[in-house]
Coordinates of C-alpha atoms in Angstrom, one line a residue:
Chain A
X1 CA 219.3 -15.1 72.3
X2 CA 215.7 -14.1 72.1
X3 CA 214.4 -12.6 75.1
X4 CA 210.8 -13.3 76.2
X5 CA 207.3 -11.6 75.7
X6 CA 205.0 -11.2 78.5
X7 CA 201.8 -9.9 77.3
X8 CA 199.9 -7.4 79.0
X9 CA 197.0 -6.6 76.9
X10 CA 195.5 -7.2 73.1
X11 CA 193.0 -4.4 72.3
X12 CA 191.0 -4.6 68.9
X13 CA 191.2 -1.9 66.9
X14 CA 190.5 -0.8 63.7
X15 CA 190.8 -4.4 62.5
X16 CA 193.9 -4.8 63.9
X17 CA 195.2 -5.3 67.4
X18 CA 197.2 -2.6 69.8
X19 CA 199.5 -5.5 71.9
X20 CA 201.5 -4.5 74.8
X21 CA 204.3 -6.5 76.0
X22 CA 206.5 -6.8 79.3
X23 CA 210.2 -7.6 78.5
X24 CA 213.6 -7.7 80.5
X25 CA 215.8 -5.5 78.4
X26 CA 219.6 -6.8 78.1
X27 CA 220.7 -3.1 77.0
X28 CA 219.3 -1.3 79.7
X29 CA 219.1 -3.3 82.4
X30 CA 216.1 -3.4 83.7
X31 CA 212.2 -4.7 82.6
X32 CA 210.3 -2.7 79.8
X33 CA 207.2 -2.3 78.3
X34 CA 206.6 -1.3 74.7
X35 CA 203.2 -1.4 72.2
X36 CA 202.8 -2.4 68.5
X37 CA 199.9 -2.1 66.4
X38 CA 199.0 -5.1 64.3
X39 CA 197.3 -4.0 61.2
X40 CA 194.9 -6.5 59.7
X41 CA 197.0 -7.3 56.8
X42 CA 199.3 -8.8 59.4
X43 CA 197.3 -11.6 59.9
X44 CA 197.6 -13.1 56.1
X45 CA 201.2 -12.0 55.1
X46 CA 204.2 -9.7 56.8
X47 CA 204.0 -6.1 57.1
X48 CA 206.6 -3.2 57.4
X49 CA 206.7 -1.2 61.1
X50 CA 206.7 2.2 61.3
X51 CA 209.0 3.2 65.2
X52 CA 207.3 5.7 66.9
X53 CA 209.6 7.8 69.1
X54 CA 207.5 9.9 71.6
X55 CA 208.0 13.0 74.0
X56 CA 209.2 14.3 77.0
X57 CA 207.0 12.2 80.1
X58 CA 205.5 9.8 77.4
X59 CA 205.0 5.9 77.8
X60 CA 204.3 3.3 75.2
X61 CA 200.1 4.2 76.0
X62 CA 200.2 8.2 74.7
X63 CA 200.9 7.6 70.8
X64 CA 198.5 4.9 70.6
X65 CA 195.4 6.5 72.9
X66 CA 195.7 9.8 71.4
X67 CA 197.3 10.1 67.7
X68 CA 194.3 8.7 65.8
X69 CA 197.1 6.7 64.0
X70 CA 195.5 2.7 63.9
X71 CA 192.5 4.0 61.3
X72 CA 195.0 4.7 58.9
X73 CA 197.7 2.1 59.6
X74 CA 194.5 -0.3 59.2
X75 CA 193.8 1.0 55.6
X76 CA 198.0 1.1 54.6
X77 CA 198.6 -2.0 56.2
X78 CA 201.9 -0.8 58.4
X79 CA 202.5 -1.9 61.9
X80 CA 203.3 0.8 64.6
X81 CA 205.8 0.3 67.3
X82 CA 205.9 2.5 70.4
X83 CA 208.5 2.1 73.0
X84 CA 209.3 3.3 76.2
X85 CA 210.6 6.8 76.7
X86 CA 213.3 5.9 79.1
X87 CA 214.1 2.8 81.2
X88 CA 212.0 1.8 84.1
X89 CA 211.4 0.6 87.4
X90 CA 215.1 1.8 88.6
X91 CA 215.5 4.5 91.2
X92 CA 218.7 6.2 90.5
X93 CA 219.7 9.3 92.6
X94 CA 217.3 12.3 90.8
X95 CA 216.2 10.0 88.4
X96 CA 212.8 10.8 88.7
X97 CA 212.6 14.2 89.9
X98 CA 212.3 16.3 87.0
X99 CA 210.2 15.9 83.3
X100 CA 213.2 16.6 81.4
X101 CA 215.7 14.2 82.7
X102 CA 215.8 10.5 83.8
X103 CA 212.9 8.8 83.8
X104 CA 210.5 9.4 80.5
X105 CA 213.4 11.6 79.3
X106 CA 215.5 9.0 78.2
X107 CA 216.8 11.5 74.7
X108 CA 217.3 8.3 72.8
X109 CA 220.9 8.3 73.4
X110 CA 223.6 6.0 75.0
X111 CA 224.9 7.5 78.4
X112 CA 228.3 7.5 79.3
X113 CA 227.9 9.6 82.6
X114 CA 227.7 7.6 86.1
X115 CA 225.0 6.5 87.5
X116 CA 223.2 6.8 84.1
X117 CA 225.5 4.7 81.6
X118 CA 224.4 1.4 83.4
X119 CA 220.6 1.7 82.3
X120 CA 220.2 4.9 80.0
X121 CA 221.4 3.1 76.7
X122 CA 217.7 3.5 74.6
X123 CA 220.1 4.2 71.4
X124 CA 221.3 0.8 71.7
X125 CA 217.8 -0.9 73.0
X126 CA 216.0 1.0 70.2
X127 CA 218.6 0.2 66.9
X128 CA 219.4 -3.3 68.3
X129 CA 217.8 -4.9 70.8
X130 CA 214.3 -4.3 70.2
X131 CA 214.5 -4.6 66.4
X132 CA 215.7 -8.1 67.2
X133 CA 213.1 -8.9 69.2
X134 CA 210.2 -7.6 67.5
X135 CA 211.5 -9.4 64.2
X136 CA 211.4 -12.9 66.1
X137 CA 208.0 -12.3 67.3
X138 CA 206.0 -9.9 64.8
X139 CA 204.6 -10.3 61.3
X140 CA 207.1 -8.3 59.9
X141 CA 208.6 -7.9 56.2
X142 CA 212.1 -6.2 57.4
X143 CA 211.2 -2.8 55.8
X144 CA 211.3 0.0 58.5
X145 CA 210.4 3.7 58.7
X146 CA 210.5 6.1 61.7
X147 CA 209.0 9.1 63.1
X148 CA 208.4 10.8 66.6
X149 CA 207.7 13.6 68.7
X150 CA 209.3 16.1 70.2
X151 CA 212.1 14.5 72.1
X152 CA 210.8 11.9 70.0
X153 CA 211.3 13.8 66.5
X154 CA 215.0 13.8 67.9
X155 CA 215.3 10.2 68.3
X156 CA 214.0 9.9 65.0
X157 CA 216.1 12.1 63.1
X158 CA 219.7 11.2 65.1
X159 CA 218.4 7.4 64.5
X160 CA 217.9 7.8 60.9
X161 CA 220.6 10.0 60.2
X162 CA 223.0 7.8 62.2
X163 CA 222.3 4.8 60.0
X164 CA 221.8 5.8 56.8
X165 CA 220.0 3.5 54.6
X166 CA 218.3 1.3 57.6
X167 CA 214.8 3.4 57.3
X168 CA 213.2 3.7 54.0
X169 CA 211.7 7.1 55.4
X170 CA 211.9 9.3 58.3
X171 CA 209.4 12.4 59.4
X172 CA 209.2 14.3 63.2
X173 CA 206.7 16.3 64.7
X174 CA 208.0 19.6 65.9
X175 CA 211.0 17.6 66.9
X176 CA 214.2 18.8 69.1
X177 CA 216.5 19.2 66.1
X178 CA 219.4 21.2 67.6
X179 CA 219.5 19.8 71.3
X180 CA 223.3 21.0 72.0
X181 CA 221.7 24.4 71.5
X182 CA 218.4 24.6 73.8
X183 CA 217.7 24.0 77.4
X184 CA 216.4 20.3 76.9
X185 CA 219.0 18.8 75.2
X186 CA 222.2 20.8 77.4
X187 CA 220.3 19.3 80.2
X188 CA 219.9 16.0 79.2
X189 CA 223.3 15.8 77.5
X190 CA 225.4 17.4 80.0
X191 CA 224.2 14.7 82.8
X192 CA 223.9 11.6 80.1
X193 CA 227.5 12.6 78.2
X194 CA 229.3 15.3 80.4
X195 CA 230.4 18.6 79.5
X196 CA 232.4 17.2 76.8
X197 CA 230.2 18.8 73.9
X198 CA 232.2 17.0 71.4
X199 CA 230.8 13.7 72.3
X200 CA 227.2 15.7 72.1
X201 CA 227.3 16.1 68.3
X202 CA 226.7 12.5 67.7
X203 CA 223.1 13.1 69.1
X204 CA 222.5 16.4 67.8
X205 CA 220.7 16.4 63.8
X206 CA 221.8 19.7 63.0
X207 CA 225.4 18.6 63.9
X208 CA 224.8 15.1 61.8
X209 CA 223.9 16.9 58.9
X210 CA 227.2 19.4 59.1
X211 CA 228.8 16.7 59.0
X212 CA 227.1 14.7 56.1
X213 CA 226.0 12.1 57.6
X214 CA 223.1 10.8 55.7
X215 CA 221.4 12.7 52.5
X216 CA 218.2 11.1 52.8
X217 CA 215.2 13.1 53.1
X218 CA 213.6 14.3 56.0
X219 CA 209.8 15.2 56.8
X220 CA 209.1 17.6 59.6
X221 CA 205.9 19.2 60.6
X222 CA 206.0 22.3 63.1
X223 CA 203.2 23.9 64.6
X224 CA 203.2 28.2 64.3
X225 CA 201.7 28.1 67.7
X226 CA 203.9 25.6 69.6
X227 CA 205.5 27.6 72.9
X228 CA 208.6 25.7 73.0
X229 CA 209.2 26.8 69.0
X230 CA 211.1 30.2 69.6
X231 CA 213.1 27.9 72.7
X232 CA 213.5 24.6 72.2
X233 CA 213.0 23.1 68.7
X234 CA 215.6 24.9 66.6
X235 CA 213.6 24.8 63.7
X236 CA 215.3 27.4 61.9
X237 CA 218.9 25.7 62.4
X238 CA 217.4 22.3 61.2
X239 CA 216.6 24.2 58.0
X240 CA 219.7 25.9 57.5
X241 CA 221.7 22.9 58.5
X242 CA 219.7 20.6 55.8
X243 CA 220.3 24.0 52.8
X244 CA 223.9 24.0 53.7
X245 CA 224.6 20.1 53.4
X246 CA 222.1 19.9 50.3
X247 CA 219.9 17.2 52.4
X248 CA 216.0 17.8 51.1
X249 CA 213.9 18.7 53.6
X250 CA 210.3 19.0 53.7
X251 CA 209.3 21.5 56.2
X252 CA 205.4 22.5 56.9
X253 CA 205.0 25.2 59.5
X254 CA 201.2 24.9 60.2
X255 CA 199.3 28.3 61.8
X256 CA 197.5 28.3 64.9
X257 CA 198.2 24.5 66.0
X258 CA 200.7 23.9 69.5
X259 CA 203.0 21.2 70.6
X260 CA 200.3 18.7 71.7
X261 CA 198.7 15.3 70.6
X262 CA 195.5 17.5 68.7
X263 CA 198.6 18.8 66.0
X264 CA 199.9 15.1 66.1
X265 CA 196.5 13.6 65.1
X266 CA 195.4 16.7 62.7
X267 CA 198.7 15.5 60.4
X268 CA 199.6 11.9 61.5
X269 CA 197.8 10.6 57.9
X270 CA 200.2 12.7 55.6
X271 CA 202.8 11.1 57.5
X272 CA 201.6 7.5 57.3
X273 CA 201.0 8.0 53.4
X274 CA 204.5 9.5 53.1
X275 CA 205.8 6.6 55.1
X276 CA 203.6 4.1 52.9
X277 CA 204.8 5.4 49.8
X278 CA 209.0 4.5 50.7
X279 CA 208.4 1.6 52.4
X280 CA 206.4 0.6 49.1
X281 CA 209.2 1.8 46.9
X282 CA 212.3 0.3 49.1
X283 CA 210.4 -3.4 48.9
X284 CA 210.3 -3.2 44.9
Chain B
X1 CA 169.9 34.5 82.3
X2 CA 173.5 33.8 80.5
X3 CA 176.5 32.7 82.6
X4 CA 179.7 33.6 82.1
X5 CA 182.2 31.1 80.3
X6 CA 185.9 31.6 81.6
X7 CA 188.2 30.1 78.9
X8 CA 190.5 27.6 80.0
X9 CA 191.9 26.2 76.5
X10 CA 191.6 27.1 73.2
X11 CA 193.4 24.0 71.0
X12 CA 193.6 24.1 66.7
X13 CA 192.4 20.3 65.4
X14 CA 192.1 19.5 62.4
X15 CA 191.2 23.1 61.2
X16 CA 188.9 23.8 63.4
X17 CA 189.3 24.4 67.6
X18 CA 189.0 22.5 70.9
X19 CA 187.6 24.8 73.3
X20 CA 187.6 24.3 76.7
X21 CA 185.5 26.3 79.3
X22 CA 184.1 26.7 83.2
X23 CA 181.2 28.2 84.5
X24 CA 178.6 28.6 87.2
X25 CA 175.8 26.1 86.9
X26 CA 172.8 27.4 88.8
X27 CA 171.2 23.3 88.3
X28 CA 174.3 22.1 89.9
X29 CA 175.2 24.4 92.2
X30 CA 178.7 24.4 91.7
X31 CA 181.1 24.8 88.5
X32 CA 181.6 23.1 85.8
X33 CA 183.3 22.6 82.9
X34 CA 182.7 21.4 79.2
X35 CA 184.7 21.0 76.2
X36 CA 183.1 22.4 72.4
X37 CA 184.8 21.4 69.0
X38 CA 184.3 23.9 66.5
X39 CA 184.5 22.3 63.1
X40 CA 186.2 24.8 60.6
X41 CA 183.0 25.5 59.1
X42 CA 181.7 27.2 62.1
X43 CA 183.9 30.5 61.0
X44 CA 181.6 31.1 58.4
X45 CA 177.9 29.6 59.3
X46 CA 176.2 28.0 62.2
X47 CA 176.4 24.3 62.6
X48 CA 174.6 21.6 64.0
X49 CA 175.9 20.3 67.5
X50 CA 176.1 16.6 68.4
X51 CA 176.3 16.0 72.4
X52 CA 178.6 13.3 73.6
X53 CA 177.6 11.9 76.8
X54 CA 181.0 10.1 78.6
X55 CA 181.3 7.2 80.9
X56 CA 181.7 6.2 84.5
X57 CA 185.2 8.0 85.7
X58 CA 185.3 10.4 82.8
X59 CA 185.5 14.3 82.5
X60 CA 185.0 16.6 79.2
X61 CA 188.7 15.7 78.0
X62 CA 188.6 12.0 77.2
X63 CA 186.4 12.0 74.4
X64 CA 187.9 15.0 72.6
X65 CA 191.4 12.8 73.4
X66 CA 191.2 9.7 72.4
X67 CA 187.6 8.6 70.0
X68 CA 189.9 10.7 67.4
X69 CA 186.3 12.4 66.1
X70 CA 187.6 15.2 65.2
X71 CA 189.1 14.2 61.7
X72 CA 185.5 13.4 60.4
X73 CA 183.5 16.2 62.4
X74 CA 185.4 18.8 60.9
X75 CA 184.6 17.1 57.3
X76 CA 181.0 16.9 57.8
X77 CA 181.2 19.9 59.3
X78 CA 179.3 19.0 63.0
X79 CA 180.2 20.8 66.9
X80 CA 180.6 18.3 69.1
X81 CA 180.3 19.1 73.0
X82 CA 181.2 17.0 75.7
X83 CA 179.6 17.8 78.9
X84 CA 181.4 16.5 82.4
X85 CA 179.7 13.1 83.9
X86 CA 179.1 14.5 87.3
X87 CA 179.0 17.8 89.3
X88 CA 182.6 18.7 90.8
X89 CA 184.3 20.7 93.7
X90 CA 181.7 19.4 96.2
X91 CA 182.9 17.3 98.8
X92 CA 179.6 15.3 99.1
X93 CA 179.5 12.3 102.1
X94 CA 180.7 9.3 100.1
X95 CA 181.2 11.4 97.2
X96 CA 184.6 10.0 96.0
X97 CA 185.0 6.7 97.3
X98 CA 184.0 4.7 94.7
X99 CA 184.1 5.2 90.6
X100 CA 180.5 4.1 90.4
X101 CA 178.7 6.6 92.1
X102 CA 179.2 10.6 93.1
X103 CA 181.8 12.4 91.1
X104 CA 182.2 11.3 87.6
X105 CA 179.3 9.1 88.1
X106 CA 176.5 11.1 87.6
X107 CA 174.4 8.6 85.6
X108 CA 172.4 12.2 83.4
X109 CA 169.4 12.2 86.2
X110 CA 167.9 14.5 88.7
X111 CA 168.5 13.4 92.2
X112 CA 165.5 13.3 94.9
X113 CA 167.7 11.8 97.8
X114 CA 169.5 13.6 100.2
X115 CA 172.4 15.3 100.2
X116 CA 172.6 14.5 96.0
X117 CA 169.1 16.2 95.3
X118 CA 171.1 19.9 95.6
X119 CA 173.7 18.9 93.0
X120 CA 173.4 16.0 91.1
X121 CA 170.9 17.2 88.3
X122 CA 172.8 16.6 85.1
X123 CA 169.2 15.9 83.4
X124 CA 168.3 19.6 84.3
X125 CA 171.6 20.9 83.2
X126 CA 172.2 18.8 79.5
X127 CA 168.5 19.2 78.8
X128 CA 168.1 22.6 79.7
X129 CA 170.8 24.8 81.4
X130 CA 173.8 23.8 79.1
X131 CA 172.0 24.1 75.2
X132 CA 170.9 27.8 76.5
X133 CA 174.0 28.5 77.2
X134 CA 175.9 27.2 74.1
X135 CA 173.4 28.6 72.0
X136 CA 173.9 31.4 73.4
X137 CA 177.6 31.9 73.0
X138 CA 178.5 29.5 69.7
X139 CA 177.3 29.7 66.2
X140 CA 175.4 26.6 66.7
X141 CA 172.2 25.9 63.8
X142 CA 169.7 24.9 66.5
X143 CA 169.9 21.4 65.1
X144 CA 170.9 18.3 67.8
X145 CA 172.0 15.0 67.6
X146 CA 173.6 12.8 71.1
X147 CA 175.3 10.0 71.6
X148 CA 177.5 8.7 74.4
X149 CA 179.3 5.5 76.0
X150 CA 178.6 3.2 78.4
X151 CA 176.9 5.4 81.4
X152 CA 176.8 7.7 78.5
X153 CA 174.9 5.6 76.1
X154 CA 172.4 5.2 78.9
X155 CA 172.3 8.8 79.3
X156 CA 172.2 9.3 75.4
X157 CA 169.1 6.9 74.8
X158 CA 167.4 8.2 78.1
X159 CA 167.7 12.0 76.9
X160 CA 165.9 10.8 73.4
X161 CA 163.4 8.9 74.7
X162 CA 162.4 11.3 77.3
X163 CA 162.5 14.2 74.8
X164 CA 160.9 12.6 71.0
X165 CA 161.8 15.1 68.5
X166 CA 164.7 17.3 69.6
X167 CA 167.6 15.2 68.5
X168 CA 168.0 14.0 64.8
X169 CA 169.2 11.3 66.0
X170 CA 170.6 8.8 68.5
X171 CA 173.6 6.7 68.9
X172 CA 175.3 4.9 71.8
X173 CA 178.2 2.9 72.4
X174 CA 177.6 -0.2 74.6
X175 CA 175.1 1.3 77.1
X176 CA 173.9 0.4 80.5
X177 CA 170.4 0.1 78.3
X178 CA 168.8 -1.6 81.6
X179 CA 170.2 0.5 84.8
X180 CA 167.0 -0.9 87.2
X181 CA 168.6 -4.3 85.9
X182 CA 171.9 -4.2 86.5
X183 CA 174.6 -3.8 89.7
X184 CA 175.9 -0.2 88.3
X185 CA 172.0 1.1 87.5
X186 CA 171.0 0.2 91.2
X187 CA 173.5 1.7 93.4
X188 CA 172.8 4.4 91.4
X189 CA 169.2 4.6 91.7
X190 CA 169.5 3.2 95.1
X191 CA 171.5 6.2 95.9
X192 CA 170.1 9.1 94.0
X193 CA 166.0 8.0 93.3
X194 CA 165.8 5.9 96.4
X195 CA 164.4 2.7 96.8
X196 CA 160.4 3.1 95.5
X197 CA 161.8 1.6 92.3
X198 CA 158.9 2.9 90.3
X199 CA 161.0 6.2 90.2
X200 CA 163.2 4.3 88.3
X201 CA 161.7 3.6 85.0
X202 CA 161.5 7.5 84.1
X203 CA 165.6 6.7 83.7
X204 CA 165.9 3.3 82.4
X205 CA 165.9 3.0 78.2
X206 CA 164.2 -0.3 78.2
X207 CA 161.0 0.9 80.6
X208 CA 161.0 4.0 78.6
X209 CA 160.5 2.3 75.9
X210 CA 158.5 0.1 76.8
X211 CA 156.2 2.6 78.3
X212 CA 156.1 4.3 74.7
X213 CA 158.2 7.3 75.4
X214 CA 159.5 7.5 71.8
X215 CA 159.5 5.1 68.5
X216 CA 163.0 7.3 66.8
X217 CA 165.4 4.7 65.9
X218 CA 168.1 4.2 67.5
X219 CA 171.4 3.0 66.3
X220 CA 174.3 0.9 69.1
X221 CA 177.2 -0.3 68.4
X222 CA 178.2 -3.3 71.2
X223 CA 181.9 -5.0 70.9
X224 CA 181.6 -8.9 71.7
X225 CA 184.5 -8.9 73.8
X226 CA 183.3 -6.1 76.3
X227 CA 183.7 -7.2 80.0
X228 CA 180.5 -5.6 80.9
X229 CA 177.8 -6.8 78.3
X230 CA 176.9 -10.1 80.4
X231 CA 176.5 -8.4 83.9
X232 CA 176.0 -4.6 83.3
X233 CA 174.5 -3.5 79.9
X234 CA 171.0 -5.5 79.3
X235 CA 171.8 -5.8 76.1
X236 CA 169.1 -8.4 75.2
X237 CA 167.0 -6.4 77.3
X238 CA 167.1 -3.4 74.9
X239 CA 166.4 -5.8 72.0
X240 CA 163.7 -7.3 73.1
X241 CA 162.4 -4.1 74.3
X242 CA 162.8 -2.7 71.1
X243 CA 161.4 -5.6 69.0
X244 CA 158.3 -5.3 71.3
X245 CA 157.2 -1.6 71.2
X246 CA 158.1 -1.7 67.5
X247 CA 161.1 1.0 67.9
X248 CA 163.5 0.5 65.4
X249 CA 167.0 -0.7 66.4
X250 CA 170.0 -0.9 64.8
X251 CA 172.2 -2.8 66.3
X252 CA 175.6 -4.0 65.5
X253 CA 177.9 -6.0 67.3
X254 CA 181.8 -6.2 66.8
X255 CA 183.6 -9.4 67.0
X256 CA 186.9 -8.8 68.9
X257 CA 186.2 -5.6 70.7
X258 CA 186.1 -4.0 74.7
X259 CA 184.2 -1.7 76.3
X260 CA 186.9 0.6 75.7
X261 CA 188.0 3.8 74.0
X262 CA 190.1 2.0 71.3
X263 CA 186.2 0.5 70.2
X264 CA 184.9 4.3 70.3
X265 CA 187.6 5.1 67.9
X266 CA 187.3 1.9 65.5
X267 CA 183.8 3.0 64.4
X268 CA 183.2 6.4 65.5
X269 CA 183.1 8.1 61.6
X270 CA 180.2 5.8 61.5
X271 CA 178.2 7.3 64.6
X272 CA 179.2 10.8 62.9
X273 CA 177.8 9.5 59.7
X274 CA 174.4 8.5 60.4
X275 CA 174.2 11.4 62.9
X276 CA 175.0 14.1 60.0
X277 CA 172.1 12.8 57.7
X278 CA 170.0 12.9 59.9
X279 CA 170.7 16.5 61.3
X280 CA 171.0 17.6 57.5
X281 CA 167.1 16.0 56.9
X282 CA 166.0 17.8 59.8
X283 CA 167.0 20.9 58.4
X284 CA 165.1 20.4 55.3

């Protein structure tokens, strides 16, 4: 079953082409909208796709307007994907009164929680569905790689780590890496799962790695000047969770730069070449 | 005469800073603000300064957002400062009803007509009031280049020609090169200069240079699939204007791309390029 492309816009650049698409998704219920960049290699022969998992209030649009990424995905020759936050167009009760739950706060997770478990299934739409759907539609040479932001650098770690072997690399941007620990993730996970914290550590890195989930190695860059370091990010239990279990992780704390898209676009190129560099390796 | 500069955002990018700042523009009568980037090179010596002149609807922050110029500013080592497009916090008649004229609309003249003739002199304040001010507060080399999109190529090629021999060089991105021509020049004309079109010309790049005003080259980059080059941007007009007075043009144009900010980005290292040979010959 292959569910249909509506398109909403092709935008040149770099070479390449940023196309958006409308879609009805079967996971969550409702329509969605999601962006991959086509590099130009992708018009003679199949390329791999880098996921791009954004942030807290991000769409499809924010990665793409204001990372800087297409120049070098041009010059590598990897497609970008950037999907939805959350589902859409739904009004359930509180769903969109606050940034950091409901809608654009979807945490990359499947609910279980009423009203949310109808719709708030992105794990499934984003490790399934999607996948499906872009490989019936795109250029694509089956090799995969993921990254993200913030609640974004979450998705991408519990994504990878949850399916070991699926990515050929995986990197995050000050990401949320011990939500069962900070305000964010209780929120999110105590309306989306229930108070239940068992059923949390399925979603939480630092509780993936404990439990030796995946040994693969993980990128993350932090900013020294991000406010939501000291609150939100647990970077210092990421690291001690990745020296305990023995996973490698490259971790680059970079002074003066904040949480935004300017620290985003002043590093997305190492990550690119890092990503390059496995998905080159896994196709040999 | 300094004014004061209230910081409002102070953002690390690729080594060097994003700074945003308000103040009290005695030209506009009201305040304003601008955004500076600092290019690491600027903690140890002055640098030139390139002005970026934005389009209809834009502020200070879209530029510095989404062109992604920083990567290559802060290698050549080049300030970049993006003025507003309009004066703000007035509450003009007519002001804000429409995205073509009054607030972010401000099309880099001096108005004679009434009530714009208080407020809406942004020739004044970017040829004048602003550079005093930055040079007074930034360790800025006394060397200038400009360039701009759209309304801001317009305002890019009109500041040149009106002013041979203070900028390097000039660059624009699919300009409104023929305002007196074209539905977006004359409502604003109509609006601001009146309708004694001969007060026109002192603002419109082709009668400027076919008057003579200035015989610097100047260098535009035009994407082939812009919505706005048949009705709004006189692009033969400029051409032939060009080819006539024997001012040298290069132009390019781009199969495949819009009038938009994705195009800005696609070949903006080679705007910053051409701009930084030609600020480092004018320092020799």
């Amino acid at each position: 079953m292959t569910s249909i492309l509506t398109s909403i816009s092709s935008t040149k650049s770099f070479g390449g082409w940023i196309k958006r698409y409308q879609h009805h998704s079967s996971s969550l219920n409702c329509d969605m909208v999601f962006a991959i960049y086509l590099p130009p290699q992708a018009e003679t022969r199949p390329v791999p796709l880098l996921w791009w998992l954004s942030g807290l209030t991000c769409t499809d649009e924010n990665f793409m307007q204001k990372a800087g990424a297409q120049r070098m995905a041009a010059e590598l020759g990897i497609a970008i994907i950037c999907p939805d936050t959350s589902p859409r167009g739904l009004n359930l009760p509180g769903e969109h009164e606050s940034y950091d739950f409901g809608s654009g706060a979807g945490f990359y997770l499947n609910a279980t929680q009423a009203p949310w478990a109808e719709h708030y299934r992105m794990y499934d739409y984003l490790t399934r569905e999607l996948p499906e759907l872009v490989k019936a539609h795109f250029p694509l040479n089956g090799r995969e790689a993921i990254s993200g932001h913030s609640m974004g650098g979450h998705g991408a770690l519990v994504l990878a780590l949850r399916q070991p072997g699926r990515y050929a690399s995986v990197s995050a941007f000050a990401p949320i890496a011990n939500p069962s620990n900070c305000p964010w993730g209780q929120k999110a996970f105590s309306g989306y799962l229930g108070e239940d914290r068992s059923s949390w550590q399925q979603y939480d890195a630092c509780a993936l790695i404990a439990s030796g989930a995946s040994t693969q190695e993980l990128f993350v860059d932090q900013g020294e000047a991000d406010d939501f370091l000291a609150t939100q990010l647990g970077a210092d239990a990421l690291q001690a969770a990745c020296k305990q279990a023995g996973v490698p992780l490259l971790y680059r704390h970079h002074s003066g730069y904040d949480h935004g898209y300017f620290f985003i676009a002043s590093f997305i190129d190492d990550h690119l070449h890092y990503h390059a560099r496995h998905l080159k390796e896994a196709g040999q």
